[in-house]
Amino acid sequence: MQLVKVGLCAFGMSGKVFHAPFLKEHPGFFMSAIVERSKEDSKEKYPDAIIYRSVEEMLKHADIEVVVVNTPVQTHFEYVKMALEAGKNVIVEKPFTVTVSEAEELVDLAENKNLFLSVYQNRRFDRDYLQVQKVVAEGKLGNIKEVEIRFDRFRTEPSGKEHKENPEQNGSGSVHDLGSHLVDQATQFFGFPEKVFADIFSMKGEAYANDYFEILLYYKNDLRVRLKSSVFTKEDHYAYKIHGDKGSFLQERTDNQENELVAGAIPTYGKDWMQPLIETDGILNYFNENSEAERVLTLSNPGNYMNYYQQIYEHIVFGYALPSLGNEVVQNMKIIEAALESSKKGKVVEL
């Protein structure tokens, strides 16, 4: 099996939870380098990886083919550009960059260097997202007219993370953080909208970056898609509400991969590592092909973030399609920038 050598730009929560476990368990990858500026926490679980004290040092000395840029978003442009100029393929955490112009420059650079650039949109591999994707593709709801996608939390106290909560930091706040997932899912389901209207602010006060948003996407054929997030939501909502002219589908947010990984779970290669649900997590209420009303309780299948890295591996070795290409995610960033403009000006923004 061809071995792909990878370097990790940081070993914080993202590195420990979303990247290192999958790179270690996938037989096609070898994590040969990790950046830790002062600690050596990675040595216990990843003793074969050489520790470097800076991204610059790793790019200069490490024997790697792929670089994972999983540092704060404010550093993404600098590090991705540095990696591409060093001749490395790049996986970059969402949000891609702070601005659309930065992202476009990186996409052009990767193309000119004949390197790949993929944005780590792991929520495409959540069980709940995959279930909605399946129901939408089946067409049982008919012509879809109204959609709501939510990602709520109950985090009323500041986290202390400057790059996420300081309103003076470009790219901070929920719109870039959780919004990048919701916008990505909307465009995966329904494509690029025509117009945007948004309400974005901080419920914790002006001293903090936005932690609430409601973004309304206007599509052709009178489709409306509402994206919403709040950190003052103690009781869960249905994360997805899909309404068409033949019925409705409601889906809970039940993917638990992140929590399991934080708790120390080890993902497995080649099979689902999450346990099946015991209780149903969705409701499909529609008119079937015989025009008879059916109300079905649905059960989503396990998601698997390993499939992202499997797709990366298959792209490198076999030339298969690359997941979440940089130029695809640039389109999502245009929606985010338009939403921020809309909220600031209080008007609908054309795309």
CSV table of C-alpha atoms in Angstrom, one decimal:
chain,number,residue,atom,x,y,z
A,1,MET,CA,0.0,0.0,0.0
A,2,GLN,CA,1.4,3.4,-1.0
A,3,LEU,CA,2.4,5.4,2.1
A,4,VAL,CA,1.6,9.1,2.2
A,5,LYS,CA,3.7,11.1,4.6
A,6,VAL,CA,1.8,13.9,6.5
A,7,GLY,CA,2.8,16.8,8.6
A,8,LEU,CA,0.5,18.4,11.2
A,9,CYS,CA,0.8,22.1,11.9
A,10,ALA,CA,-0.5,22.0,15.5
A,11,PHE,CA,-1.4,19.6,18.2
A,12,GLY,CA,-4.2,21.3,20.0
A,13,MET,CA,-7.8,20.1,20.2
A,14,SER,CA,-8.2,19.9,16.4
A,15,GLY,CA,-5.0,17.9,15.9
A,16,LYS,CA,-5.6,15.6,18.8
A,17,VAL,CA,-9.3,14.9,17.9
A,18,PHE,CA,-10.0,15.4,14.2
A,19,HIS,CA,-6.7,14.6,12.5
A,20,ALA,CA,-4.1,12.6,14.3
A,21,PRO,CA,-6.3,9.6,15.3
A,22,PHE,CA,-7.4,9.1,11.7
A,23,LEU,CA,-4.0,9.5,10.2
A,24,LYS,CA,-2.6,7.0,12.6
A,25,GLU,CA,-5.3,4.4,12.0
A,26,HIS,CA,-5.4,4.7,8.2
A,27,PRO,CA,-2.8,2.3,6.8
A,28,GLY,CA,-2.1,4.6,3.8
A,29,PHE,CA,-0.9,7.5,5.9
A,30,PHE,CA,2.2,8.0,8.0
A,31,MET,CA,2.2,11.0,10.3
A,32,SER,CA,5.9,11.9,10.2
A,33,ALA,CA,5.9,15.4,11.6
A,34,ILE,CA,4.0,17.4,14.2
A,35,VAL,CA,4.5,21.1,15.2
A,36,GLU,CA,4.5,21.7,18.9
A,37,ARG,CA,6.0,25.0,19.8
A,38,SER,CA,7.0,24.2,23.4
A,39,LYS,CA,5.5,20.9,24.5
A,40,GLU,CA,5.9,17.3,23.5
A,41,ASP,CA,2.4,16.0,24.1
A,42,SER,CA,2.3,14.0,20.9
A,43,LYS,CA,5.2,11.7,21.9
A,44,GLU,CA,3.0,9.4,24.0
A,45,LYS,CA,0.6,8.4,21.2
A,46,TYR,CA,2.6,9.3,18.1
A,47,PRO,CA,6.3,8.5,19.0
A,48,ASP,CA,7.3,8.0,15.3
A,49,ALA,CA,6.4,11.6,14.4
A,50,ILE,CA,9.3,14.1,14.6
A,51,ILE,CA,8.4,17.2,16.6
A,52,TYR,CA,9.2,20.6,15.1
A,53,ARG,CA,9.0,23.9,16.9
A,54,SER,CA,7.5,25.9,14.0
A,55,VAL,CA,5.7,25.4,10.7
A,56,GLU,CA,8.6,27.0,8.9
A,57,GLU,CA,11.0,24.4,10.4
A,58,MET,CA,8.7,21.5,9.5
A,59,LEU,CA,8.4,22.7,5.9
A,60,LYS,CA,12.1,23.1,5.6
A,61,HIS,CA,13.2,19.8,7.1
A,62,ALA,CA,10.4,17.2,7.2
A,63,ASP,CA,9.9,14.5,4.7
A,64,ILE,CA,6.2,15.0,4.0
A,65,GLU,CA,3.9,15.1,1.0
A,66,VAL,CA,0.8,16.6,2.6
A,67,VAL,CA,0.5,19.4,5.2
A,68,VAL,CA,-2.6,19.7,7.5
A,69,VAL,CA,-3.0,23.4,8.4
A,70,ASN,CA,-5.1,23.2,11.6
A,71,THR,CA,-4.0,26.4,13.3
A,72,PRO,CA,-6.3,29.4,14.1
A,73,VAL,CA,-8.0,30.8,11.0
A,74,GLN,CA,-6.1,34.1,11.2
A,75,THR,CA,-2.9,32.1,10.3
A,76,HIS,CA,-4.4,29.9,7.5
A,77,PHE,CA,-3.5,32.2,4.6
A,78,GLU,CA,0.1,32.5,5.7
A,79,TYR,CA,0.7,28.8,6.4
A,80,VAL,CA,-1.2,27.4,3.4
A,81,LYS,CA,0.7,29.8,1.1
A,82,MET,CA,4.0,28.8,2.8
A,83,ALA,CA,3.2,25.1,2.4
A,84,LEU,CA,2.2,25.4,-1.3
A,85,GLU,CA,5.3,27.4,-2.1
A,86,ALA,CA,7.3,24.6,-0.5
A,87,GLY,CA,5.7,22.1,-2.9
A,88,LYS,CA,3.3,20.4,-0.4
A,89,ASN,CA,-0.3,19.4,-0.9
A,90,VAL,CA,-2.6,21.0,1.7
A,91,ILE,CA,-5.5,20.1,3.8
A,92,VAL,CA,-6.8,23.2,5.7
A,93,GLU,CA,-9.3,23.4,8.5
A,94,LYS,CA,-12.5,25.4,8.0
A,95,PRO,CA,-13.0,28.3,7.8
A,96,PHE,CA,-10.7,28.3,4.8
A,97,THR,CA,-9.3,31.8,5.3
A,98,VAL,CA,-10.5,35.1,6.7
A,99,THR,CA,-11.4,36.7,3.3
A,100,VAL,CA,-12.5,35.5,-0.1
A,101,SER,CA,-9.6,37.3,-1.8
A,102,GLU,CA,-7.1,35.3,0.4
A,103,ALA,CA,-8.8,32.0,-0.5
A,104,GLU,CA,-8.9,32.8,-4.2
A,105,GLU,CA,-5.2,33.6,-4.1
A,106,LEU,CA,-4.4,30.2,-2.5
A,107,VAL,CA,-6.6,28.3,-5.0
A,108,ASP,CA,-4.7,30.0,-7.9
A,109,LEU,CA,-1.4,29.2,-6.3
A,110,ALA,CA,-2.3,25.5,-5.8
A,111,GLU,CA,-3.4,25.3,-9.4
A,112,ASN,CA,-0.2,26.9,-10.7
A,113,LYS,CA,1.9,24.6,-8.6
A,114,ASN,CA,-0.2,21.5,-9.7
A,115,LEU,CA,-0.9,20.7,-6.0
A,116,PHE,CA,-4.2,19.9,-4.3
A,117,LEU,CA,-5.9,22.1,-1.7
A,118,SER,CA,-8.8,20.6,0.2
A,119,VAL,CA,-10.8,22.2,3.1
A,120,TYR,CA,-11.6,19.9,6.0
A,121,GLN,CA,-15.4,20.0,5.9
A,122,ASN,CA,-15.8,17.0,8.3
A,123,ARG,CA,-19.5,17.7,8.9
A,124,ARG,CA,-20.2,16.2,5.4
A,125,PHE,CA,-19.5,12.9,7.2
A,126,ASP,CA,-21.9,13.4,10.1
A,127,ARG,CA,-24.7,10.8,10.3
A,128,ASP,CA,-27.5,13.4,10.4
A,129,TYR,CA,-26.2,15.3,7.3
A,130,LEU,CA,-25.9,12.1,5.4
A,131,GLN,CA,-29.4,11.1,6.3
A,132,VAL,CA,-30.8,14.5,5.1
A,133,GLN,CA,-28.7,14.1,1.9
A,134,LYS,CA,-30.3,10.7,1.3
A,135,VAL,CA,-33.9,11.9,1.8
A,136,VAL,CA,-33.4,14.9,-0.4
A,137,ALA,CA,-31.9,12.7,-3.1
A,138,GLU,CA,-34.7,10.2,-3.0
A,139,GLY,CA,-37.2,13.0,-4.0
A,140,LYS,CA,-39.9,11.8,-1.7
A,141,LEU,CA,-40.6,15.4,-0.5
A,142,GLY,CA,-41.3,16.6,-4.1
A,143,ASN,CA,-40.3,20.2,-4.9
A,144,ILE,CA,-38.5,21.5,-1.8
A,145,LYS,CA,-39.8,24.9,-0.7
A,146,GLU,CA,-38.5,25.7,2.7
A,147,VAL,CA,-35.5,24.5,4.7
A,148,GLU,CA,-34.0,25.3,8.1
A,149,ILE,CA,-30.6,24.1,9.2
A,150,ARG,CA,-29.5,24.8,12.8
A,151,PHE,CA,-26.3,24.3,14.8
A,152,ASP,CA,-27.0,25.4,18.4
A,153,ARG,CA,-25.0,25.2,21.6
A,154,PHE,CA,-25.4,26.2,25.2
A,155,ARG,CA,-22.1,28.1,25.9
A,156,THR,CA,-23.1,31.3,27.7
A,157,GLU,CA,-19.7,31.9,29.2
A,158,PRO,CA,-16.6,33.1,27.2
A,159,SER,CA,-14.2,30.4,26.2
A,160,GLY,CA,-11.1,32.7,26.5
A,161,LYS,CA,-10.0,31.8,22.9
A,162,GLU,CA,-9.0,35.2,21.4
A,163,HIS,CA,-9.0,33.9,17.8
A,164,LYS,CA,-12.7,32.9,18.2
A,165,GLU,CA,-14.2,35.5,20.4
A,166,ASN,CA,-12.3,38.8,20.0
A,167,PRO,CA,-14.4,41.0,17.8
A,168,GLU,CA,-11.3,42.8,16.7
A,169,GLN,CA,-9.9,39.6,15.1
A,170,ASN,CA,-10.9,39.1,11.5
A,171,GLY,CA,-12.5,35.7,11.1
A,172,SER,CA,-13.6,35.3,14.7
A,173,GLY,CA,-17.2,34.5,15.7
A,174,SER,CA,-19.8,31.9,15.0
A,175,VAL,CA,-20.5,32.9,11.4
A,176,HIS,CA,-17.0,31.8,10.3
A,177,ASP,CA,-16.9,28.9,12.8
A,178,LEU,CA,-20.3,27.1,12.7
A,179,GLY,CA,-21.6,29.1,9.8
A,180,SER,CA,-19.0,27.6,7.5
A,181,HIS,CA,-20.5,24.2,8.1
A,182,LEU,CA,-24.1,25.3,7.6
A,183,VAL,CA,-23.4,27.3,4.5
A,184,ASP,CA,-21.4,24.3,3.1
A,185,GLN,CA,-24.3,21.9,3.8
A,186,ALA,CA,-26.8,24.3,2.1
A,187,THR,CA,-24.7,24.6,-1.0
A,188,GLN,CA,-24.1,20.8,-1.1
A,189,PHE,CA,-27.9,20.2,-1.0
A,190,PHE,CA,-29.2,23.0,-3.1
A,191,GLY,CA,-26.3,24.8,-4.9
A,192,PHE,CA,-25.4,28.5,-4.9
A,193,PRO,CA,-28.2,30.9,-3.9
A,194,GLU,CA,-29.1,34.2,-5.7
A,195,LYS,CA,-29.5,36.5,-2.6
A,196,VAL,CA,-28.7,36.6,1.1
A,197,PHE,CA,-30.3,38.4,4.1
A,198,ALA,CA,-28.8,38.1,7.6
A,199,ASP,CA,-29.0,39.0,11.2
A,200,ILE,CA,-25.7,38.6,13.0
A,201,PHE,CA,-24.7,39.8,16.5
A,202,SER,CA,-23.2,38.8,19.8
A,203,MET,CA,-25.7,37.7,22.5
A,204,LYS,CA,-22.9,37.9,25.1
A,205,GLY,CA,-22.3,41.6,24.3
A,206,GLU,CA,-20.3,43.8,22.1
A,207,ALA,CA,-17.0,42.8,23.8
A,208,TYR,CA,-17.3,39.4,22.0
A,209,ALA,CA,-17.4,38.3,18.4
A,210,ASN,CA,-20.8,37.2,17.0
A,211,ASP,CA,-22.3,34.2,18.6
A,212,TYR,CA,-25.8,34.3,17.0
A,213,PHE,CA,-26.8,34.4,13.4
A,214,GLU,CA,-29.8,33.9,11.1
A,215,ILE,CA,-28.9,33.8,7.4
A,216,LEU,CA,-31.7,33.5,4.8
A,217,LEU,CA,-30.7,32.2,1.4
A,218,TYR,CA,-32.9,33.0,-1.6
A,219,TYR,CA,-33.0,30.4,-4.4
A,220,LYS,CA,-34.7,30.1,-7.7
A,221,ASN,CA,-38.1,28.4,-7.8
A,222,ASP,CA,-39.1,30.2,-4.6
A,223,LEU,CA,-36.9,28.0,-2.3
A,224,ARG,CA,-35.9,29.6,1.0
A,225,VAL,CA,-33.1,28.1,3.2
A,226,ARG,CA,-32.6,29.5,6.7
A,227,LEU,CA,-29.3,28.9,8.6
A,228,LYS,CA,-29.4,29.5,12.3
A,229,SER,CA,-27.1,29.2,15.3
A,230,SER,CA,-27.2,30.4,18.9
A,231,VAL,CA,-25.1,29.7,22.0
A,232,PHE,CA,-28.1,30.3,24.3
A,233,THR,CA,-30.0,27.1,23.4
A,234,LYS,CA,-30.3,24.7,26.3
A,235,GLU,CA,-33.0,22.5,24.7
A,236,ASP,CA,-32.3,20.9,21.4
A,237,HIS,CA,-34.2,21.8,18.2
A,238,TYR,CA,-34.5,19.6,15.1
A,239,ALA,CA,-31.3,20.4,13.3
A,240,TYR,CA,-32.8,20.0,9.9
A,241,LYS,CA,-36.3,20.8,8.7
A,242,ILE,CA,-37.0,20.1,5.1
A,243,HIS,CA,-40.5,21.0,3.6
A,244,GLY,CA,-41.6,20.2,0.1
A,245,ASP,CA,-44.9,20.0,-1.8
A,246,LYS,CA,-45.2,16.3,-1.1
A,247,GLY,CA,-44.1,16.2,2.5
A,248,SER,CA,-41.7,17.1,5.3
A,249,PHE,CA,-38.6,15.6,6.9
A,250,LEU,CA,-37.3,16.5,10.4
A,251,GLN,CA,-33.8,15.3,11.5
A,252,GLU,CA,-32.1,15.6,14.9
A,253,ARG,CA,-28.4,16.3,15.2
A,254,THR,CA,-27.3,13.0,16.5
A,255,ASP,CA,-23.8,12.5,15.3
A,256,ASN,CA,-21.5,11.9,18.3
A,257,GLN,CA,-18.1,11.4,16.7
A,258,GLU,CA,-16.6,14.6,18.2
A,259,ASN,CA,-17.7,13.7,21.7
A,260,GLU,CA,-16.4,10.1,21.4
A,261,LEU,CA,-13.0,11.3,20.0
A,262,VAL,CA,-12.7,13.9,22.8
A,263,ALA,CA,-13.3,11.0,25.3
A,264,GLY,CA,-10.5,9.0,23.8
A,265,ALA,CA,-12.2,6.8,21.3
A,266,ILE,CA,-10.0,5.2,18.6
A,267,PRO,CA,-11.5,5.3,15.1
A,268,THR,CA,-11.1,2.1,13.0
A,269,TYR,CA,-10.2,1.8,9.3
A,270,GLY,CA,-12.4,0.0,6.8
A,271,LYS,CA,-15.6,-0.1,8.9
A,272,ASP,CA,-17.9,2.1,10.9
A,273,TRP,CA,-16.5,2.7,14.4
A,274,MET,CA,-19.6,4.5,15.8
A,275,GLN,CA,-22.3,2.3,17.3
A,276,PRO,CA,-25.8,2.3,15.7
A,277,LEU,CA,-28.5,4.4,17.3
A,278,ILE,CA,-31.0,2.6,19.5
A,279,GLU,CA,-33.8,5.2,19.0
A,280,THR,CA,-35.0,6.8,15.9
A,281,ASP,CA,-33.8,10.4,15.2
A,282,GLY,CA,-36.0,11.6,12.3
A,283,ILE,CA,-39.5,11.9,11.0
A,284,LEU,CA,-40.5,11.5,7.4
A,285,ASN,CA,-44.1,12.6,6.7
A,286,TYR,CA,-45.1,12.5,3.0
A,287,PHE,CA,-47.5,11.3,0.3
A,288,ASN,CA,-46.1,8.2,-1.3
A,289,GLU,CA,-46.3,7.2,-5.0
A,290,ASN,CA,-49.9,6.0,-4.5
A,291,SER,CA,-50.8,9.5,-3.0
A,292,GLU,CA,-51.3,7.8,0.4
A,293,ALA,CA,-50.1,9.7,3.5
A,294,GLU,CA,-47.2,8.0,5.3
A,295,ARG,CA,-45.5,9.0,8.6
A,296,VAL,CA,-42.3,7.1,9.2
A,297,LEU,CA,-39.8,7.3,12.1
A,298,THR,CA,-36.3,7.1,10.6
A,299,LEU,CA,-33.0,6.0,11.9
A,300,SER,CA,-29.7,7.4,10.5
A,301,ASN,CA,-26.7,5.3,9.8
A,302,PRO,CA,-23.4,6.0,11.5
A,303,GLY,CA,-21.2,8.8,10.1
A,304,ASN,CA,-17.4,8.4,9.7
A,305,TYR,CA,-14.8,11.1,9.5
A,306,MET,CA,-12.3,8.4,8.3
A,307,ASN,CA,-14.1,8.6,4.9
A,308,TYR,CA,-12.7,12.1,4.4
A,309,TYR,CA,-9.1,10.8,4.7
A,310,GLN,CA,-10.0,7.8,2.6
A,311,GLN,CA,-11.1,10.1,-0.2
A,312,ILE,CA,-7.9,12.1,0.2
A,313,TYR,CA,-5.9,8.9,-0.1
A,314,GLU,CA,-7.8,7.7,-3.1
A,315,HIS,CA,-7.2,11.1,-4.8
A,316,ILE,CA,-3.5,10.9,-4.2
A,317,VAL,CA,-3.1,7.3,-5.3
A,318,PHE,CA,-5.8,6.7,-7.8
A,319,GLY,CA,-6.7,10.2,-9.0
A,320,TYR,CA,-10.3,10.0,-7.7
A,321,ALA,CA,-12.3,13.1,-6.9
A,322,LEU,CA,-10.9,15.4,-4.2
A,323,PRO,CA,-13.3,16.1,-1.2
A,324,SER,CA,-14.2,19.8,-0.6
A,325,LEU,CA,-11.9,21.5,-3.1
A,326,GLY,CA,-10.6,24.9,-2.3
A,327,ASN,CA,-12.4,26.6,-5.2
A,328,GLU,CA,-15.7,25.0,-4.2
A,329,VAL,CA,-15.4,26.3,-0.6
A,330,VAL,CA,-14.5,29.8,-1.9
A,331,GLN,CA,-18.1,30.0,-3.1
A,332,ASN,CA,-19.2,29.3,0.5
A,333,MET,CA,-17.0,32.1,1.7
A,334,LYS,CA,-18.7,34.5,-0.7
A,335,ILE,CA,-22.0,33.7,1.0
A,336,ILE,CA,-20.5,34.4,4.5
A,337,GLU,CA,-19.1,37.7,3.3
A,338,ALA,CA,-22.4,38.6,1.8
A,339,ALA,CA,-24.2,37.7,5.1
A,340,LEU,CA,-21.9,39.9,7.1
A,341,GLU,CA,-22.5,42.8,4.7
A,342,SER,CA,-26.3,42.2,4.8
A,343,SER,CA,-26.4,42.2,8.6
A,344,LYS,CA,-24.3,45.4,8.8
A,345,LYS,CA,-26.3,47.3,6.2
A,346,GLY,CA,-29.7,45.7,7.0
A,347,LYS,CA,-30.5,44.8,3.5
A,348,VAL,CA,-30.7,41.9,1.0
A,349,VAL,CA,-27.4,41.3,-0.8
A,350,GLU,CA,-27.3,40.0,-4.4
A,351,LEU,CA,-24.8,37.2,-5.1
